[in-house]
Amino acid sequence: MPHAFARKSPLILWGIVSLLLLTSCASVPTAPSPPPLVQEEAASETGSDQHHFNSLPLILMPGLEAVVRSDEHRHIFTKHLEVSSNPEITEAQRALVAAKISAFTTSVDTEARTVVSPRAELNVRSHLVAISENVMGIRIESFESTDTASGTNYQTQWFDLKHHAEGTTRDLFDTDASWVTFKKLVTRELNNDPQRHTRSPLLLEKAWLDSVTFDLRGNALVQLDDDAPSTEARGPLMVSVKAEEVTDLLSDFGTSVRSTLTSPRTLSRLHSRLSTTAKVPQLNPAAPQAPEGTVAPKRRSINCSTQKCVALTFDDGPGPKTAKLLDHLKAGNAPSTFFVTGPNAKLRPQILQRIVSEGHQIGNHTWNHRSLPSLSLAQIRREIDRTDTVITEAVGSSAALLRPPYGARNSAVDRAAKAPVILWDVDTLDWKHRNTAKVVKAAVQQSTPGSIVLMHDIHSSTVDAIPAVISGLKAKGYTLVTVGELMGQTGLLPGETYSSGPHPVTKTAPKAGKDRR
């Protein structure tokens, strides 16, 4: 197999620069102890319930962590994987994401690159799909929408861990003739369905064959891009080629990849090895326990129609810095609201338990961080419900509030929401500048009575700003509350949208010279 890492692309340098410029970043490391060996079911970006694959726990590879980045204004959300012990994998993932961001921003921005189509969105997510002592597979799903088109493309990066090399789909096959034969087999399977159409097998575009894996029987599975067979195609299309037809076509590396995917024993050995060095946490979803040393908070008597209140809110977590943030909030007696994403909530149920036990509120920030107005009603509900399920498993009840990614909503989102839809009136832009002083200035100076302040607990700069934010707001006479407390007297209705809370009623000062005896 060619050692692709030796063939450096110019995109790699651009990749590193672009990722530094991308306006929001957080590392989401693996849990300190391995979770039960349960594979997470992940749906395709198109929202189809017919095409799923198994995403493996990141704990199966030491040093593996997910890095989340977002650009709120341009509707860009990415999650890629990095491995501290294997910089080649990190570099390959960064370069791939950066290339997608570069292509997207070029296609949707104006010449001045200041105005972006309101329909534009880029959502890129990487999943661990195969791991053994010698092989690692990362599947990347990229949804892109512009004014002219939208769809999902699929790619799987294969890594030879022994030789620190990256393999493409082509590297799974032995010779050029083997590769051509495989494409003919894929075309044959496509043409077996009269509703599918394709061109000559030799013209089957490389991008359409970027994601090839194997099932437990050794059959080759080809995940085609949404528009691969023809312009008439809708949604993802999986093509299967029988094992006996593929076996003789594979290279040594391809055989190793297939062996990894067809041998559950490999996964079991990895998990057993981890289990001997770290205790697997046992959680009871039906009766979640508060973290040791904490007690359930007492209900506070606060009336924000008479008191000056501000609600601090944090999106996209819980992340690796959320525990430190909770320490700051506890020290400052500042109950807040956390809008969590499904995968991060699933990774850190103990943090969710601590959030609740310390008097904070949990909201739903969806599963995939997709712009909800671009999805069907069924897809919107799935985004919300999957996250609610994880929240309920951790703390015993579903989220009290919903914050749609990017604040994007429409009537369909409102209908699907089982909770009040919470936006904001103060945007600290912490995702953009990642500057502690600017976060403090925005939160303290822009807040007014009833404000809902938007921040993100996945940023170190934001977490570091919180002590000064708390002291600054309290110095101006504000009481810090959860969104529920902010709206307590007026109430919150499911499906209704709120950007701020009530302003306190002020008493009219007596007129000068009037005797008030």
CSV table of C-alpha atoms in Angstrom, one decimal, residues 312-318 336-342 344-345 352 355-356 360-367 383-384 387-392 395 397-405 419-422 457 482-484 492:
chain,number,residue,atom,x,y,z
A,312,LEU,CA,-26.3,33.0,31.6
A,313,THR,CA,-26.6,30.2,29.1
A,314,PHE,CA,-23.9,27.8,27.6
A,315,ASP,CA,-24.2,25.9,24.4
A,316,ASP,CA,-22.6,22.8,22.7
A,317,GLY,CA,-21.3,21.0,25.8
A,318,PRO,CA,-20.8,19.4,28.1
A,336,SER,CA,-27.2,29.0,34.8
A,337,THR,CA,-28.6,27.0,31.9
A,338,PHE,CA,-26.8,24.5,29.7
A,339,PHE,CA,-28.0,23.6,26.2
A,340,VAL,CA,-26.3,20.3,25.5
A,341,THR,CA,-25.7,18.3,22.4
A,342,GLY,CA,-26.6,14.6,22.4
A,344,ASN,CA,-21.5,15.2,24.4
A,345,ALA,CA,-24.3,14.5,26.9
A,352,LEU,CA,-25.3,16.3,33.6
A,355,ILE,CA,-25.4,20.3,36.6
A,356,VAL,CA,-28.8,19.4,38.0
A,360,HIS,CA,-28.6,24.6,37.1
A,361,GLN,CA,-31.0,23.8,34.2
A,362,ILE,CA,-30.5,21.6,31.2
A,363,GLY,CA,-31.7,22.4,27.7
A,364,ASN,CA,-31.7,20.4,24.5
A,365,HIS,CA,-29.3,21.6,21.7
A,366,THR,CA,-30.2,18.7,19.3
A,367,TRP,CA,-28.1,15.7,18.3
A,383,GLU,CA,-32.7,15.4,16.4
A,384,ILE,CA,-34.6,16.5,19.5
A,387,THR,CA,-30.9,14.1,22.8
A,388,ASP,CA,-33.8,14.0,25.2
A,389,THR,CA,-33.4,10.3,25.6
A,390,VAL,CA,-29.7,10.7,26.6
A,391,ILE,CA,-30.6,13.5,29.0
A,392,THR,CA,-33.4,11.4,30.6
A,395,VAL,CA,-30.8,12.8,35.1
A,397,SER,CA,-36.1,13.7,33.1
A,398,SER,CA,-36.0,15.3,29.6
A,399,ALA,CA,-34.8,18.8,28.8
A,400,ALA,CA,-37.0,21.6,30.0
A,401,LEU,CA,-36.0,23.9,27.1
A,402,LEU,CA,-34.8,23.7,23.5
A,403,ARG,CA,-32.3,25.9,21.8
A,404,PRO,CA,-32.1,25.3,18.0
A,405,PRO,CA,-28.5,25.4,16.6
A,419,ALA,CA,-40.3,22.5,25.2
A,420,PRO,CA,-40.1,26.3,25.0
A,421,VAL,CA,-37.7,27.6,22.3
A,422,ILE,CA,-35.0,29.8,23.9
A,457,ASP,CA,-18.8,26.0,27.6
A,482,THR,CA,-31.7,30.0,35.2
A,483,VAL,CA,-33.9,30.6,32.2
A,484,GLY,CA,-36.7,28.9,34.0
A,492,LEU,CA,-43.0,29.3,29.3
